[in-house]
Amino acid sequence: MEAPVIHEFDAVIVGAGGAGLYAALELARQGVPTAVLSKLYPTRSHTGAAQGGICAALGNQEEDHWEWHMFDTVKGGDYLVDQDAAEILTREAIETVIELEHLGLPFNRTDDGRIDQRRFGGHTRNFGEAPVKRACYAADRTGHMILQTLYQQCIKHGVRFFDEYHVVDLLIEDGVSRGVVGYRLADGALHVFRSKSVLLATGGFGRMFRITSNAHTLTGDGAALAYRRGVPLEDMEFYQFHPTGLAGLGVLLSEAARGEGGILLNGKGERFMERYAPTLMDLAPRDIVSRAMTREIREGRGIDGKDYLFLDVHHLGRAVIDEKLPDITDFARVYQGVEPYTQPVGVQPTAHYAMGGVPTDVAARVVVDEQNTALPGLYAAGECACVSVHGANRLGTNSLLDILVFGRRAGRDMARFSKESGMPDLPADPAEPVHAELQALGARREGEPPARIRRELADVMMDDVGVFRTDGTLRHAQGVVRDLRDRYQGVRVQDSGARFNQDLLEAREVGYLLDCAETTVAAALARQESRGAHYREDFPERDDPNWLKHSLAYRADGGPALRYKPVTITRFTPKPRVY
Ligand SMILES: Cc1cc2nc3c(=O)[nH]c(=O)nc-3n(C[C@H](O)[C@H](O)[C@H](O)COP(=O)(O)OP(=O)(O)OC[C@H]3O[C@@H](n4cnc5c(N)ncnc54)[C@H](O)[C@@H]3O)c2cc1C
């Protein structure tokens, strides 16, 4: 192979969503030479699609306290949350949102000029009494504003961006992170980035499901690359379905619609959430609402008996809809030809958010075993990571918060680490292993298209590993995923060129999705209880004596090997979850 181009930076960040950019900003402010590699142009990252809001107990509208927010997060996560991390998340939420405001983020305002706040699922006052206004927002394009604000700040502070560089391998040798290998989309050249510290901030992997709110690029790259290098994946069995995707498409309609007063209706015109969550109703946590909806549909109470229900916002009036929900109501007009001023919108649960991912401690350092031993120089933050602030189910608006709080913490600890450590040596021929893999993938002239494997994977994950699971469906999925893995060894990439070869990279992304799916199925099959988003019809109860623990899936011959580690409990002892 041609010798790769070699770069050197004190810190390398993989991913330019909210997590990556906040870390980069923090490093740049401390004068650490920092590179951000992103397979997308930064402002196209999925953070920019986030709609509803970012929560912090500012108390601008109603009395609120971070302890209430922490309690809601722990209870919402069905007590699988690490409470030391949840305390940091909810305490630091306040300064983080105020810092965003100072960086220039145009939040909606109260009449007296403070940041406005609205309701969101599972957020309550006084430990569960009633909904509270905690979500700060910029209309229904909060993520867009966050991403633009942080990108501008990074440019101002001199962060180096390598756009349209796909990271295709992590350089880890003798248990130390040494950098990454990137593939430049423009010409297919491999670039080696030698670095003291590396942050994985590559986002989620919702594309392993058929109906999903996630962008096409959310294929679990960072999680899979770490897994292939011996890092376990934590709590992969917990994958969240958001209640309101546009029927048939999965395009998200933010929970803000219900936060502002929108309601869900079944085919008989009933407000069915009254039966499932008498106190919070439509604003119960997402796992509960998604299950209730799937039950209504299964029992024949979908709209015209079909597999969707209605979300109705017409009673909010045009002024509220236009001011607070402009984008999502436009989605309904464009994709369904429905007018939300007067008509209900067809919705169904859509695969949305990965609670699991690369395990980290509260400084965002990647940890590799039950004792939380850190892997020197490797960090992870954002949706690809599992620090575990979301436990078994994430509350709405807690992800934008998580990516910023822990992105910033990652930046801080990477700055400390860079100042204390020397530049690590590179492995011999650092780009050779991945070069050989890409050659083999690109050179095959016979074989099936990777898109077929991706489709079959998305179907089986949706049908067998979705809102409801049983031993039978999971075993079936396990067999199918194994078979798809074998077939993947023989796929054929159509484009054999070096320039802008998206075909090659998309084929590689299918491999990452297979890794994520394999670990999800293995951990879900093992966990014989129901908790948060993981619902086993054959084990419908939560089982704390046996299962109040995090799973760790390690790559091994013949499928993932599972180990477990304890949950950190500080303030709130597990109780039954009633809403
Ligand atoms: C439609 C939608 C609406 C949402 N609304 C909300 C909301 O209102 N509130 C809330 O709290 N949460 C919301 N979420 C969830 C939240 O937006 C995400 O969890 C969060 O933005 C993820 O941020 P991130 O920084 O981890 O990754 P992302 O923003 O997904 O960015 C990932 C980055 O990694 C890069 N990348 C990936 N793979 C590679 C690779 N191999 N090489 C190089 N670069 C790579 C990409 O280019 C990208 O820059 C929403 C999610 C969706 C999908």
Coordinates of N, CA, C and O and ligand atoms in Angstrom, one line a residue, residues 14-20 37-42 44-54 120 142-143 147 165-168 201-204 213-215 217-219 221-222 225 252 254 286 352-353 381-384 394-401 403 512, ligand 1:
V14 N -13.5 12.1 17.4 CA -14.2 11.4 16.3 C -15.6 11.7 16.4 O -16.3 11.2 17.3
G15 N -16.1 12.6 15.5 CA -17.5 13.0 15.6 C -17.7 14.5 15.9 O -17.1 15.0 16.8
A16 N -18.6 15.1 15.1 CA -18.8 16.6 15.3 C -20.2 16.9 15.6 O -20.8 17.9 15.2
G17 N -20.9 16.0 16.4 CA -22.2 16.4 17.0 C -22.0 17.2 18.2 O -20.9 17.7 18.5
G18 N -23.0 17.3 19.0 CA -22.9 18.1 20.2 C -21.8 17.7 21.2 O -21.0 18.5 21.7
A19 N -21.6 16.3 21.3 CA -20.6 15.8 22.3 C -19.2 16.2 21.8 O -18.4 16.7 22.5
G20 N -19.0 15.9 20.5 CA -17.6 16.1 20.0 C -17.3 17.6 20.0 O -16.2 18.0 20.3
L37 N -12.4 14.9 13.6 CA -12.7 14.1 12.3 C -14.2 13.8 12.3 O -14.7 13.3 13.2
S38 N -14.8 14.1 11.1 CA -16.2 13.8 11.0 C -16.5 13.2 9.6 O -16.1 13.7 8.6
K39 N -17.3 12.1 9.6 CA -17.7 11.6 8.3 C -18.7 12.5 7.6 O -18.8 12.5 6.4
L40 N -19.3 13.4 8.3 CA -20.3 14.3 7.8 C -19.7 15.7 7.9 O -18.9 16.0 8.8
Y41 N -20.2 16.7 7.1 CA -19.9 18.1 7.4 C -20.5 18.3 8.8 O -21.6 17.9 9.0
P42 N -19.7 19.0 9.7 CA -20.2 19.0 11.1 C -21.6 19.4 11.4 O -22.3 18.7 12.2
R44 N -24.1 18.9 9.8 CA -25.1 17.8 9.3 C -25.2 16.7 10.4 O -26.0 15.7 10.1
S45 N -24.5 16.8 11.5 CA -24.6 15.8 12.5 C -26.0 15.7 13.0 O -26.8 16.6 13.0
H46 N -26.4 14.5 13.6 CA -27.8 14.3 14.0 C -28.2 15.2 15.1 O -29.4 15.5 15.2
T47 N -27.3 15.7 15.9 CA -27.7 16.6 16.9 C -28.5 17.8 16.3 O -29.5 18.3 17.0
G48 N -28.2 18.1 15.1 CA -29.0 19.2 14.4 C -30.4 18.9 14.2 O -31.2 19.7 13.8
A49 N -30.8 17.6 14.2 CA -32.2 17.2 14.0 C -33.0 17.2 15.3 O -34.2 17.0 15.3
A50 N -32.3 17.3 16.5 CA -33.0 17.3 17.7 C -34.0 18.4 17.8 O -33.7 19.6 17.4
Q51 N -35.2 18.1 18.4 CA -36.2 19.1 18.2 C -36.6 19.7 19.5 O -36.5 21.0 19.7
G52 N -37.0 18.9 20.5 CA -37.9 19.4 21.6 C -37.2 20.2 22.6 O -37.8 21.2 23.1
G53 N -36.0 19.9 23.1 CA -35.4 20.7 24.1 C -34.3 20.0 24.9 O -33.9 18.9 24.6
I54 N -33.7 20.8 25.8 CA -32.7 20.4 26.7 C -33.1 20.8 28.1 O -33.4 21.9 28.3
F120 N -42.1 18.0 29.5 CA -41.7 16.8 28.8 C -41.9 15.6 29.6 O -42.0 15.7 30.8
T142 N -34.2 22.9 18.7 CA -33.2 23.1 19.7 C -31.8 22.6 19.3 O -30.8 23.2 19.5
G143 N -31.8 21.4 18.8 CA -30.5 20.7 18.4 C -29.8 21.5 17.3 O -28.6 21.7 17.4
L147 N -26.0 23.0 17.7 CA -24.9 22.6 16.8 C -24.3 23.8 16.2 O -23.1 23.9 16.1
Y165 N -13.9 12.8 6.7 CA -13.0 11.7 7.0 C -13.7 10.7 7.8 O -14.2 11.0 8.9
H166 N -13.8 9.4 7.3 CA -14.4 8.3 8.1 C -13.3 7.7 8.9 O -12.3 7.2 8.3
V167 N -13.5 7.6 10.2 CA -12.6 6.9 11.0 C -12.9 5.4 10.8 O -14.1 5.0 11.0
V168 N -11.9 4.6 10.4 CA -12.1 3.2 10.1 C -11.4 2.2 11.0 O -11.6 1.0 11.0
A201 N -17.2 10.1 19.7 CA -18.4 10.9 19.8 C -19.2 10.7 18.6 O -19.7 11.6 17.9
T202 N -19.4 9.4 18.2 CA -20.0 9.1 16.9 C -21.5 8.9 16.9 O -22.0 8.5 15.8
G203 N -22.2 9.1 18.0 CA -23.6 9.0 18.0 C -24.2 7.6 18.0 O -23.5 6.7 18.3
G204 N -25.5 7.5 17.6 CA -26.2 6.2 17.9 C -26.2 5.2 16.7 O -25.4 5.3 15.8
S213 N -36.2 7.0 13.8 CA -36.1 8.5 13.7 C -34.7 8.9 13.3 O -34.4 10.0 13.1
N214 N -33.8 7.9 13.3 CA -32.3 8.2 13.1 C -31.9 8.5 11.7 O -32.4 7.8 10.8
A215 N -31.0 9.4 11.5 CA -30.4 9.6 10.2 C -29.7 8.4 9.6 O -29.3 7.5 10.4
T217 N -26.9 7.9 8.6 CA -25.5 7.8 9.0 C -25.3 7.2 10.4 O -24.2 7.0 10.8
L218 N -26.4 7.0 11.1 CA -26.3 6.5 12.5 C -26.1 5.0 12.5 O -27.1 4.3 12.7
T219 N -24.9 4.6 12.3 CA -24.6 3.1 12.1 C -23.7 2.6 13.2 O -23.1 1.5 12.9
D221 N -20.6 3.3 14.4 CA -19.2 3.2 14.0 C -18.3 3.1 15.2 O -17.5 2.2 15.3
G222 N -18.4 4.1 16.1 CA -17.5 4.2 17.2 C -17.7 3.0 18.1 O -16.6 2.4 18.6
L225 N -16.2 -0.1 16.4 CA -14.7 -0.1 16.3 C -14.1 -0.4 17.6 O -13.1 -1.1 17.7
L252 N -39.4 11.7 13.2 CA -39.9 12.0 14.6 C -40.8 13.3 14.7 O -40.5 14.3 14.0
S254 N -41.6 15.5 17.8 CA -41.1 15.6 19.2 C -42.1 15.5 20.2 O -43.3 15.8 20.1
R286 N -41.2 7.3 27.9 CA -41.4 6.8 26.5 C -41.6 5.3 26.5 O -42.4 4.8 25.7
H352 N -35.4 4.9 18.4 CA -35.0 6.3 18.6 C -33.6 6.5 19.2 O -32.8 7.3 18.8
Y353 N -33.4 5.7 20.3 CA -32.2 6.1 21.1 C -31.5 4.9 21.8 O -32.2 4.1 22.4
A381 N -18.1 9.9 24.6 CA -19.2 10.8 25.2 C -20.3 10.9 24.1 O -20.1 10.7 22.9
G382 N -21.5 11.2 24.6 CA -22.7 11.3 23.7 C -23.4 10.0 23.6 O -23.2 9.1 24.4
E383 N -24.2 9.9 22.5 CA -25.0 8.7 22.4 C -24.2 7.4 22.2 O -24.7 6.4 22.6
C384 N -23.0 7.5 21.7 CA -22.3 6.2 21.5 C -21.7 5.7 22.9 O -21.3 4.6 23.0
R394 N -34.3 6.4 28.7 CA -33.9 7.8 28.8 C -35.1 8.7 28.8 O -36.1 8.5 28.1
L395 N -35.1 9.7 29.6 CA -36.2 10.8 29.6 C -35.9 11.7 28.5 O -34.7 12.1 28.2
G396 N -36.9 12.2 27.8 CA -36.8 13.2 26.8 C -36.0 14.4 27.3 O -36.2 14.8 28.5
T397 N -35.2 15.0 26.4 CA -34.4 16.2 26.7 C -33.2 15.9 27.6 O -32.4 16.8 27.8
N398 N -33.0 14.7 28.0 CA -31.8 14.3 28.8 C -30.7 14.0 27.9 O -29.5 13.8 28.4
S399 N -30.9 13.7 26.6 CA -29.7 13.4 25.8 C -28.9 14.6 25.3 O -27.7 14.6 25.4
L400 N -29.6 15.6 24.9 CA -28.9 16.9 24.6 C -28.1 17.3 25.8 O -27.0 17.8 25.7
L401 N -28.7 17.1 26.9 CA -28.0 17.5 28.2 C -26.7 16.6 28.4 O -25.6 17.0 28.7
I403 N -25.0 14.8 26.2 CA -23.9 15.0 25.3 C -23.1 16.3 25.6 O -21.8 16.3 25.5
Y512 N -20.7 -2.6 10.9 CA -20.9 -2.0 12.3 C -22.3 -2.3 12.8 O -22.4 -2.6 14.0
Ligands
LIG1 C1 -35.0 13.3 15.2 C2 -34.3 13.4 16.6 C3 -34.8 14.3 17.5 C4 -34.2 14.3 18.8 N1 -34.6 15.3 19.7 C5 -34.0 15.3 20.9 C6 -34.4 16.4 21.9 O1 -35.3 17.2 21.6 N2 -33.8 16.4 23.1 C7 -32.8 15.5 23.4 O2 -32.3 15.6 24.5 N3 -32.4 14.5 22.5 C8 -33.0 14.5 21.3 N4 -32.6 13.5 20.4 C9 -31.4 12.7 20.7 C10 -30.1 13.5 20.6 O3 -30.3 14.4 19.5 C11 -28.9 12.6 20.2 O4 -28.8 11.5 21.1 C12 -27.7 13.4 20.3 O5 -27.8 14.6 19.5 C13 -26.4 12.6 19.8 O6 -25.3 13.5 19.8 P1 -23.9 13.0 19.6 O7 -23.0 14.2 19.7 O8 -23.6 11.8 20.5 O9 -23.8 12.4 18.1 P2 -24.4 13.0 16.7 O10 -25.0 14.3 16.8 O11 -25.2 11.9 16.1 O12 -23.1 13.1 15.8 C14 -22.3 12.0 15.5 C15 -21.0 12.5 14.8 O13 -20.2 11.4 14.6 C16 -19.6 11.4 13.3 N5 -19.3 10.1 12.9 C17 -20.0 8.9 13.0 N6 -19.3 7.9 12.6 C18 -18.1 8.4 12.2 C19 -16.9 7.8 11.6 N7 -16.8 6.5 11.4 N8 -15.9 8.6 11.3 C20 -15.9 9.9 11.5 N9 -17.0 10.5 12.0 C21 -18.1 9.7 12.4 C22 -20.7 12.0 12.4 O14 -20.2 12.7 11.3 C23 -21.3 13.1 13.4 O15 -20.6 14.3 13.3 C24 -33.2 13.4 19.1 C25 -32.7 12.5 18.2 C26 -33.3 12.5 16.9 C27 -32.8 11.4 16.0

